[in-house]
Every structure is written in C-alpha cells, then in structure tokens.
Amino acid sequence: MKILITNDDGVYSLGLKFLVEAAKKYGECFVIAPKYEQSAKSHSLNIKDELEFKQITDIIPGVKTYYLDSTPADCVRVAHSFFKNEFDLVLSGVNNGYNLGEDIIYSGTTAAATEAVLLGKKAIAFSTQHGDVGKIYPFLDEVLQHFIENNYLELWPLFNINIPLNYKKIEYTCQGFTHFPVIFSKEGDYVRSVGRPIICSDDIEYSDVDCVYNNNVSITPLMYDRTNIKILKKLIIK
C-alpha cells in the first residue's frame, strides 16, 4: 500500500511526524503538507496563484517530504496531479485539536481527506485534544492498527477519527455539536477571533462529541454529498 500523509498544522508539526511514523508500518509513505499552518481553512483551494512546491529534508528518514505553500486540499490535489498512481490512501493529521461536530466543516484536516476521496482515493483524518499531540503516539499507533486490521476502508472510503489520551474504548459515531462560541475582540480597526470550542456532552445518540467527552475514541464515517435526501423526496412527491 502506498500512503500520502498531509495535515493542516504545517509540514514541521509534531502530529504529522507521529502519523508518518505510525503509517510506515503499513506501506510506502511520502509527505506533501502545507508550508505554514492552515487551520480552519476548510476546503479552500488556490486556483489562480503560483504555489511554491519544494522537496525538503525527510521528516522521517526514508520518507520523501515536500511542502506546498497552500491549503491541505491543495496538497492532495498536487499529489494527485504529480503522483496520481503512486498512492492509494491519504492520512491527514494528527491535528492539534479535536475535529468534532461542526468543526468537521471548518477543518483543513478533514478537507484534505475529503479531497482525496473526491479524487478516487481512500482517506482518514486524525485529531486529538489541543496540547496533547506530544503524547499521542502510542494511542495513535493502537487506533491505526485497530483500523487497518478491521479493514474498515473496505466498507467506506472516508473516516474522521478523534483520539483522547488514555482512552477507554473505541466507538463508532455520527457528527454531533461542538457548541463553538462566536466571540471576537476588537483592537482599533482590527478584530480577532477569541472563541474556543466547548467540548461537552450532547443529546445526539452515538455523537462524536459525546464519545470524546466520555474519553473514548470516536470513529465517524463521513459523507461529502450534502443533499438532504429526506427533504428531496418530499419535494419530488409534492
């Protein structure tokens, strides 16, 4: 198996290094990741400007590493353009901060995985609690092994995984609500977002938020088709 590794925290982030280390047990890996942090850039693309694309010193010996001065989704697009037949799977992360509930929409980490599936690949996005990336490796290693050994990618091509430290168990979840406060501070002619997601239990059965709140690993199969089929059927019948 050939594996592309990317993220939204930037090519020099610790989470990316740990993901490469864990993934290389399962196949031949290479890295194309943003030159700089691209958090919360969602699925944005750069379709007009020249993008710096450069091979750098391997972050893990023997694993070719490139940076792209653009978004995570663009990293996957560039990989597909130049290395189309040289990878089967995209792993994105490990993000420094959970991607739960509506954060999935904002996240560059999950967008990279989604772009991979749009291009015909399989993909998994990984995240952990903000500030815990430095301790995530043994837990990441366990979860990735569990995922690969159970052949989940044969069931569905796109997953989002959130991993707490010292988790109790692995659960299978849907998207919940993260209760992200919209709070800005104003300084002169500028404003700055100061809101932080509030991770607390919600009342949605099998939600990713509730799962992680209770210190369990959340594995969520994602879809990129935003059609509300239930409403569509009502409209057609009407």
PDB file of C-alpha atoms in Angstrom:
ATOM      1  CA  MET A   1       0.000   0.000   0.000  1.00  0.00           C
ATOM      2  CA  LYS A   2       1.245   3.492  -0.867  1.00  0.00           C
ATOM      3  CA  ILE A   3       0.264   6.284   1.506  1.00  0.00           C
ATOM      4  CA  LEU A   4       0.219  10.084   1.222  1.00  0.00           C
ATOM      5  CA  ILE A   5       0.481  11.937   4.551  1.00  0.00           C
ATOM      6  CA  THR A   6      -0.695  15.534   4.922  1.00  0.00           C
ATOM      7  CA  ASN A   7      -2.192  17.862   7.563  1.00  0.00           C
ATOM      8  CA  ASP A   8      -3.267  21.437   8.264  1.00  0.00           C
ATOM      9  CA  ASP A   9      -0.831  22.285  11.082  1.00  0.00           C
ATOM     10  CA  GLY A  10       2.115  22.538   8.694  1.00  0.00           C
ATOM     11  CA  VAL A  11       4.868  20.276   7.455  1.00  0.00           C
ATOM     12  CA  TYR A  12       7.043  20.670  10.550  1.00  0.00           C
ATOM     13  CA  SER A  13       4.321  19.797  13.085  1.00  0.00           C
ATOM     14  CA  LEU A  14       4.825  17.003  15.596  1.00  0.00           C
ATOM     15  CA  GLY A  15       1.468  15.399  14.800  1.00  0.00           C
ATOM     16  CA  LEU A  16       2.484  14.906  11.174  1.00  0.00           C
ATOM     17  CA  LYS A  17       5.751  13.285  12.212  1.00  0.00           C
ATOM     18  CA  PHE A  18       3.939  10.855  14.525  1.00  0.00           C
ATOM     19  CA  LEU A  19       1.435   9.966  11.806  1.00  0.00           C
ATOM     20  CA  VAL A  20       4.241   9.192   9.358  1.00  0.00           C
ATOM     21  CA  GLU A  21       5.964   7.039  11.975  1.00  0.00           C
ATOM     22  CA  ALA A  22       2.773   5.071  12.633  1.00  0.00           C
ATOM     23  CA  ALA A  23       1.779   4.754   8.965  1.00  0.00           C
ATOM     24  CA  LYS A  24       5.074   3.498   7.568  1.00  0.00           C
ATOM     25  CA  LYS A  25       4.385   0.089   9.136  1.00  0.00           C
ATOM     26  CA  TYR A  26       1.557  -0.388   6.640  1.00  0.00           C
ATOM     27  CA  GLY A  27       3.081   0.790   3.401  1.00  0.00           C
ATOM     28  CA  GLU A  28       5.366   3.112   1.478  1.00  0.00           C
ATOM     29  CA  CYS A  29       4.765   6.694   2.632  1.00  0.00           C
ATOM     30  CA  PHE A  30       5.503  10.162   1.334  1.00  0.00           C
ATOM     31  CA  VAL A  31       4.525  13.616   2.631  1.00  0.00           C
ATOM     32  CA  ILE A  32       3.053  16.679   0.959  1.00  0.00           C
ATOM     33  CA  ALA A  33       1.925  19.157   3.614  1.00  0.00           C
ATOM     34  CA  PRO A  34       1.381  22.917   3.887  1.00  0.00           C
ATOM     35  CA  LYS A  35       4.459  25.083   4.306  1.00  0.00           C
ATOM     36  CA  TYR A  36       2.670  27.016   7.054  1.00  0.00           C
ATOM     37  CA  GLU A  37      -0.253  26.275   9.368  1.00  0.00           C
ATOM     38  CA  GLN A  38      -3.603  26.207   7.547  1.00  0.00           C
ATOM     39  CA  SER A  39      -6.011  25.521  10.423  1.00  0.00           C
ATOM     40  CA  ALA A  40      -9.720  26.188   9.781  1.00  0.00           C
ATOM     41  CA  LYS A  41      -9.119  26.792   6.066  1.00  0.00           C
ATOM     42  CA  SER A  42     -11.753  24.142   5.349  1.00  0.00           C
ATOM     43  CA  HIS A  43     -11.815  23.007   1.696  1.00  0.00           C
ATOM     44  CA  SER A  44     -10.387  26.199   0.227  1.00  0.00           C
ATOM     45  CA  LEU A  45      -8.280  25.957  -2.924  1.00  0.00           C
ATOM     46  CA  ASN A  46      -5.864  28.314  -4.625  1.00  0.00           C
ATOM     47  CA  ILE A  47      -6.681  28.235  -8.339  1.00  0.00           C
ATOM     48  CA  LYS A  48      -5.022  31.448  -9.561  1.00  0.00           C
ATOM     49  CA  ASP A  49      -1.620  31.943  -7.927  1.00  0.00           C
ATOM     50  CA  GLU A  50       1.683  30.157  -8.356  1.00  0.00           C
ATOM     51  CA  LEU A  51       2.256  27.822  -5.413  1.00  0.00           C
ATOM     52  CA  GLU A  52       5.709  27.084  -4.039  1.00  0.00           C
ATOM     53  CA  PHE A  53       6.220  23.295  -4.112  1.00  0.00           C
ATOM     54  CA  LYS A  54       9.533  22.053  -2.768  1.00  0.00           C
ATOM     55  CA  GLN A  55      11.150  18.839  -1.577  1.00  0.00           C
ATOM     56  CA  ILE A  56      12.794  19.246   1.837  1.00  0.00           C
ATOM     57  CA  THR A  57      14.761  17.093   4.250  1.00  0.00           C
ATOM     58  CA  ASP A  58      12.793  13.991   5.183  1.00  0.00           C
ATOM     59  CA  ILE A  59      10.930  14.443   8.481  1.00  0.00           C
ATOM     60  CA  ILE A  60      11.329  10.680   8.923  1.00  0.00           C
ATOM     61  CA  PRO A  61      14.414   9.109   7.280  1.00  0.00           C
ATOM     62  CA  GLY A  62      13.483   7.439   4.018  1.00  0.00           C
ATOM     63  CA  VAL A  63      10.079   9.145   3.715  1.00  0.00           C
ATOM     64  CA  LYS A  64      10.165  11.749   0.923  1.00  0.00           C
ATOM     65  CA  THR A  65       8.816  15.067   2.186  1.00  0.00           C
ATOM     66  CA  TYR A  66       7.514  18.083   0.260  1.00  0.00           C
ATOM     67  CA  TYR A  67       5.861  21.289   1.297  1.00  0.00           C
ATOM     68  CA  LEU A  68       3.289  23.281  -0.662  1.00  0.00           C
ATOM     69  CA  ASP A  69       2.600  26.921   0.131  1.00  0.00           C
ATOM     70  CA  SER A  70      -1.167  26.421   0.112  1.00  0.00           C
ATOM     71  CA  THR A  71      -4.036  24.585   1.782  1.00  0.00           C
ATOM     72  CA  PRO A  72      -4.374  20.906   2.782  1.00  0.00           C
ATOM     73  CA  ALA A  73      -6.874  20.259  -0.022  1.00  0.00           C
ATOM     74  CA  ASP A  74      -4.390  21.723  -2.500  1.00  0.00           C
ATOM     75  CA  CYS A  75      -1.682  19.419  -1.114  1.00  0.00           C
ATOM     76  CA  VAL A  76      -3.825  16.430  -2.057  1.00  0.00           C
ATOM     77  CA  ARG A  77      -4.625  17.911  -5.484  1.00  0.00           C
ATOM     78  CA  VAL A  78      -0.944  18.478  -6.227  1.00  0.00           C
ATOM     79  CA  ALA A  79      -0.132  14.957  -5.070  1.00  0.00           C
ATOM     80  CA  HIS A  80      -2.813  13.578  -7.374  1.00  0.00           C
ATOM     81  CA  SER A  81      -1.518  15.639 -10.295  1.00  0.00           C
ATOM     82  CA  PHE A  82       2.119  14.604  -9.977  1.00  0.00           C
ATOM     83  CA  PHE A  83       1.882  11.240  -8.174  1.00  0.00           C
ATOM     84  CA  LYS A  84      -1.593  10.075  -9.244  1.00  0.00           C
ATOM     85  CA  ASN A  85      -0.805   6.379  -9.451  1.00  0.00           C
ATOM     86  CA  GLU A  86       1.698   6.350  -6.597  1.00  0.00           C
ATOM     87  CA  PHE A  87      -0.663   6.311  -3.614  1.00  0.00           C
ATOM     88  CA  ASP A  88      -3.865   4.547  -2.613  1.00  0.00           C
ATOM     89  CA  LEU A  89      -4.569   6.056   0.804  1.00  0.00           C
ATOM     90  CA  VAL A  90      -4.378   9.549   2.332  1.00  0.00           C
ATOM     91  CA  LEU A  91      -3.839  10.030   6.070  1.00  0.00           C
ATOM     92  CA  SER A  92      -4.355  13.566   7.379  1.00  0.00           C
ATOM     93  CA  GLY A  93      -3.223  14.895  10.776  1.00  0.00           C
ATOM     94  CA  VAL A  94      -2.660  14.378  13.591  1.00  0.00           C
ATOM     95  CA  ASN A  95      -4.462  17.663  14.174  1.00  0.00           C
ATOM     96  CA  ASN A  96      -3.603  19.678  17.278  1.00  0.00           C
ATOM     97  CA  GLY A  97      -7.193  19.992  18.477  1.00  0.00           C
ATOM     98  CA  TYR A  98     -10.268  17.817  18.079  1.00  0.00           C
ATOM     99  CA  ASN A  99     -12.320  17.952  14.879  1.00  0.00           C
ATOM    100  CA  LEU A 100     -15.808  17.194  16.203  1.00  0.00           C
ATOM    101  CA  GLY A 101     -19.292  18.307  15.262  1.00  0.00           C
ATOM    102  CA  GLU A 102     -19.323  21.410  13.082  1.00  0.00           C
ATOM    103  CA  ASP A 103     -15.522  21.642  13.338  1.00  0.00           C
ATOM    104  CA  ILE A 104     -15.509  18.932  10.660  1.00  0.00           C
ATOM    105  CA  ILE A 105     -16.805  21.562   8.217  1.00  0.00           C
ATOM    106  CA  TYR A 106     -14.145  24.124   9.146  1.00  0.00           C
ATOM    107  CA  SER A 107     -11.222  21.732   9.374  1.00  0.00           C
ATOM    108  CA  GLY A 108      -8.422  21.664   6.817  1.00  0.00           C
ATOM    109  CA  THR A 109      -7.515  18.233   8.186  1.00  0.00           C
ATOM    110  CA  THR A 110     -10.840  16.674   7.245  1.00  0.00           C
ATOM    111  CA  ALA A 111     -10.948  18.656   3.987  1.00  0.00           C
ATOM    112  CA  ALA A 112      -7.705  17.019   2.843  1.00  0.00           C
ATOM    113  CA  ALA A 113      -9.223  13.602   3.479  1.00  0.00           C
ATOM    114  CA  THR A 114     -12.430  14.591   1.686  1.00  0.00           C
ATOM    115  CA  GLU A 115     -10.500  15.880  -1.338  1.00  0.00           C
ATOM    116  CA  ALA A 116      -8.685  12.564  -1.520  1.00  0.00           C
ATOM    117  CA  VAL A 117     -11.982  10.686  -1.751  1.00  0.00           C
ATOM    118  CA  LEU A 118     -13.276  13.109  -4.402  1.00  0.00           C
ATOM    119  CA  LEU A 119     -10.183  12.140  -6.407  1.00  0.00           C
ATOM    120  CA  GLY A 120     -10.869   8.432  -6.049  1.00  0.00           C
ATOM    121  CA  LYS A 121      -8.647   7.610  -3.081  1.00  0.00           C
ATOM    122  CA  LYS A 122      -9.428   6.397   0.446  1.00  0.00           C
ATOM    123  CA  ALA A 123      -8.711   8.631   3.419  1.00  0.00           C
ATOM    124  CA  ILE A 124      -8.679   9.013   7.206  1.00  0.00           C
ATOM    125  CA  ALA A 125      -8.391  12.246   9.223  1.00  0.00           C
ATOM    126  CA  PHE A 126      -6.882  12.092  12.736  1.00  0.00           C
ATOM    127  CA  SER A 127      -7.138  14.604  15.582  1.00  0.00           C
ATOM    128  CA  THR A 128      -6.502  14.842  19.310  1.00  0.00           C
ATOM    129  CA  GLN A 129      -7.071  17.360  22.075  1.00  0.00           C
ATOM    130  CA  HIS A 130      -5.247  20.655  21.704  1.00  0.00           C
ATOM    131  CA  GLY A 131      -1.915  20.461  23.501  1.00  0.00           C
ATOM    132  CA  ASP A 132      -1.848  16.646  23.669  1.00  0.00           C
ATOM    133  CA  VAL A 133      -0.088  15.959  20.344  1.00  0.00           C
ATOM    134  CA  GLY A 134       3.257  15.408  22.047  1.00  0.00           C
ATOM    135  CA  LYS A 135       1.825  12.410  23.928  1.00  0.00           C
ATOM    136  CA  ILE A 136      -0.422  10.918  21.245  1.00  0.00           C
ATOM    137  CA  TYR A 137       1.909   8.463  19.512  1.00  0.00           C
ATOM    138  CA  PRO A 138       1.181   5.207  21.443  1.00  0.00           C
ATOM    139  CA  PHE A 139      -2.584   5.823  21.278  1.00  0.00           C
ATOM    140  CA  LEU A 140      -2.425   6.753  17.586  1.00  0.00           C
ATOM    141  CA  ASP A 141      -0.438   3.597  16.910  1.00  0.00           C
ATOM    142  CA  GLU A 142      -3.066   1.440  18.651  1.00  0.00           C
ATOM    143  CA  VAL A 143      -6.015   3.038  16.882  1.00  0.00           C
ATOM    144  CA  LEU A 144      -4.432   2.894  13.433  1.00  0.00           C
ATOM    145  CA  GLN A 145      -3.594  -0.771  13.950  1.00  0.00           C
ATOM    146  CA  HIS A 146      -7.194  -1.456  15.028  1.00  0.00           C
ATOM    147  CA  PHE A 147      -8.500   0.375  11.968  1.00  0.00           C
ATOM    148  CA  ILE A 148      -6.248  -1.359   9.444  1.00  0.00           C
ATOM    149  CA  GLU A 149      -6.712  -4.841  10.929  1.00  0.00           C
ATOM    150  CA  ASN A 150     -10.511  -4.488  10.763  1.00  0.00           C
ATOM    151  CA  ASN A 151     -10.470  -3.427   7.092  1.00  0.00           C
ATOM    152  CA  TYR A 152     -12.854  -0.516   7.650  1.00  0.00           C
ATOM    153  CA  LEU A 153     -11.765   1.080   4.381  1.00  0.00           C
ATOM    154  CA  GLU A 154     -13.361  -1.831   2.549  1.00  0.00           C
ATOM    155  CA  LEU A 155     -16.700  -0.674   3.983  1.00  0.00           C
ATOM    156  CA  TRP A 156     -16.343   3.057   3.282  1.00  0.00           C
ATOM    157  CA  PRO A 157     -13.572   5.337   1.933  1.00  0.00           C
ATOM    158  CA  LEU A 158     -13.752   8.357   4.290  1.00  0.00           C
ATOM    159  CA  PHE A 159     -13.381   8.445   8.081  1.00  0.00           C
ATOM    160  CA  ASN A 160     -12.759  11.033  10.794  1.00  0.00           C
ATOM    161  CA  ILE A 161     -11.033   9.809  13.972  1.00  0.00           C
ATOM    162  CA  ASN A 162     -10.583  11.714  17.249  1.00  0.00           C
ATOM    163  CA  ILE A 163      -8.249  10.179  19.834  1.00  0.00           C
ATOM    164  CA  PRO A 164      -8.136  11.214  23.512  1.00  0.00           C
ATOM    165  CA  LEU A 165      -5.109  10.257  25.591  1.00  0.00           C
ATOM    166  CA  ASN A 166      -5.615   7.168  27.780  1.00  0.00           C
ATOM    167  CA  TYR A 167      -8.912   6.446  26.068  1.00  0.00           C
ATOM    168  CA  LYS A 168     -11.257   3.804  27.498  1.00  0.00           C
ATOM    169  CA  LYS A 169     -12.587   2.251  24.297  1.00  0.00           C
ATOM    170  CA  ILE A 170     -13.213   2.775  20.592  1.00  0.00           C
ATOM    171  CA  GLU A 171     -16.714   3.800  19.486  1.00  0.00           C
ATOM    172  CA  TYR A 172     -18.418   4.397  16.126  1.00  0.00           C
ATOM    173  CA  THR A 173     -20.130   7.737  15.925  1.00  0.00           C
ATOM    174  CA  CYS A 174     -22.063  10.357  13.978  1.00  0.00           C
ATOM    175  CA  GLN A 175     -21.389  14.099  13.808  1.00  0.00           C
ATOM    176  CA  GLY A 176     -22.606  15.937  16.902  1.00  0.00           C
ATOM    177  CA  PHE A 177     -22.450  19.596  18.008  1.00  0.00           C
ATOM    178  CA  THR A 178     -19.320  21.262  19.397  1.00  0.00           C
ATOM    179  CA  HIS A 179     -21.007  24.437  20.674  1.00  0.00           C
ATOM    180  CA  PHE A 180     -18.392  26.755  19.148  1.00  0.00           C
ATOM    181  CA  PRO A 181     -18.857  30.293  20.539  1.00  0.00           C
ATOM    182  CA  VAL A 182     -18.588  33.144  18.014  1.00  0.00           C
ATOM    183  CA  ILE A 183     -16.582  35.670  20.039  1.00  0.00           C
ATOM    184  CA  PHE A 184     -14.309  38.398  18.669  1.00  0.00           C
ATOM    185  CA  SER A 185     -12.194  41.024  20.384  1.00  0.00           C
ATOM    186  CA  LYS A 186     -11.693  44.445  18.778  1.00  0.00           C
ATOM    187  CA  GLU A 187      -8.422  46.322  18.790  1.00  0.00           C
ATOM    188  CA  GLY A 188      -8.552  49.560  16.832  1.00  0.00           C
ATOM    189  CA  ASP A 189      -9.509  48.750  13.241  1.00  0.00           C
ATOM    190  CA  TYR A 190      -8.934  45.015  13.710  1.00  0.00           C
ATOM    191  CA  VAL A 191     -10.895  42.143  15.180  1.00  0.00           C
ATOM    192  CA  ARG A 192      -9.580  38.780  16.366  1.00  0.00           C
ATOM    193  CA  SER A 193     -11.462  35.550  16.959  1.00  0.00           C
ATOM    194  CA  VAL A 194     -11.091  34.525  20.605  1.00  0.00           C
ATOM    195  CA  GLY A 195     -13.797  31.847  20.765  1.00  0.00           C
ATOM    196  CA  ARG A 196     -12.782  28.286  21.557  1.00  0.00           C
ATOM    197  CA  PRO A 197     -14.884  25.142  21.047  1.00  0.00           C
ATOM    198  CA  ILE A 198     -16.672  23.921  24.155  1.00  0.00           C
ATOM    199  CA  ILE A 199     -16.491  20.125  24.208  1.00  0.00           C
ATOM    200  CA  CYS A 200     -19.410  18.891  26.295  1.00  0.00           C
ATOM    201  CA  SER A 201     -21.858  16.030  26.134  1.00  0.00           C
ATOM    202  CA  ASP A 202     -24.814  16.457  23.771  1.00  0.00           C
ATOM    203  CA  ASP A 203     -28.063  14.534  23.415  1.00  0.00           C
ATOM    204  CA  ILE A 204     -27.390  13.094  19.949  1.00  0.00           C
ATOM    205  CA  GLU A 205     -27.224   9.326  20.047  1.00  0.00           C
ATOM    206  CA  TYR A 206     -23.780   7.996  19.102  1.00  0.00           C
ATOM    207  CA  SER A 207     -22.349  11.508  18.593  1.00  0.00           C
ATOM    208  CA  ASP A 208     -18.625  12.107  18.220  1.00  0.00           C
ATOM    209  CA  VAL A 209     -18.809  14.917  20.797  1.00  0.00           C
ATOM    210  CA  ASP A 210     -20.414  12.744  23.464  1.00  0.00           C
ATOM    211  CA  CYS A 211     -17.965   9.946  22.707  1.00  0.00           C
ATOM    212  CA  VAL A 212     -14.858  12.093  23.185  1.00  0.00           C
ATOM    213  CA  TYR A 213     -16.398  13.885  26.178  1.00  0.00           C
ATOM    214  CA  ASN A 214     -16.517  10.458  27.820  1.00  0.00           C
ATOM    215  CA  ASN A 215     -12.863   9.821  26.903  1.00  0.00           C
ATOM    216  CA  ASN A 216     -13.432   7.324  24.100  1.00  0.00           C
ATOM    217  CA  VAL A 217     -12.012   7.212  20.580  1.00  0.00           C
ATOM    218  CA  SER A 218     -14.529   8.437  18.008  1.00  0.00           C
ATOM    219  CA  ILE A 219     -14.550   6.866  14.522  1.00  0.00           C
ATOM    220  CA  THR A 220     -17.004   8.611  12.198  1.00  0.00           C
ATOM    221  CA  PRO A 221     -17.711   7.621   8.576  1.00  0.00           C
ATOM    222  CA  LEU A 222     -18.136  10.895   6.658  1.00  0.00           C
ATOM    223  CA  MET A 223     -20.051  11.863   3.512  1.00  0.00           C
ATOM    224  CA  TYR A 224     -19.339  14.735   1.135  1.00  0.00           C
ATOM    225  CA  ASP A 225     -22.773  14.694  -0.551  1.00  0.00           C
ATOM    226  CA  ARG A 226     -24.741  17.436   1.250  1.00  0.00           C
ATOM    227  CA  THR A 227     -28.117  16.572  -0.290  1.00  0.00           C
ATOM    228  CA  ASN A 228     -30.920  16.178   2.250  1.00  0.00           C
ATOM    229  CA  ILE A 229     -32.486  13.076   0.698  1.00  0.00           C
ATOM    230  CA  LYS A 230     -35.484  13.099   3.052  1.00  0.00           C
ATOM    231  CA  ILE A 231     -36.489  16.640   2.015  1.00  0.00           C
ATOM    232  CA  LEU A 232     -35.671  15.969  -1.636  1.00  0.00           C
ATOM    233  CA  LYS A 233     -38.094  13.044  -1.696  1.00  0.00           C
ATOM    234  CA  LYS A 234     -40.824  15.237  -0.169  1.00  0.00           C
ATOM    235  CA  LEU A 235     -40.216  17.916  -2.803  1.00  0.00           C
ATOM    236  CA  ILE A 236     -40.342  15.392  -5.629  1.00  0.00           C
ATOM    237  CA  ILE A 237     -43.566  13.817  -4.345  1.00  0.00           C
ATOM    238  CA  LYS A 238     -45.102  17.255  -3.897  1.00  0.00           C
TER     239      LYS A 238
END
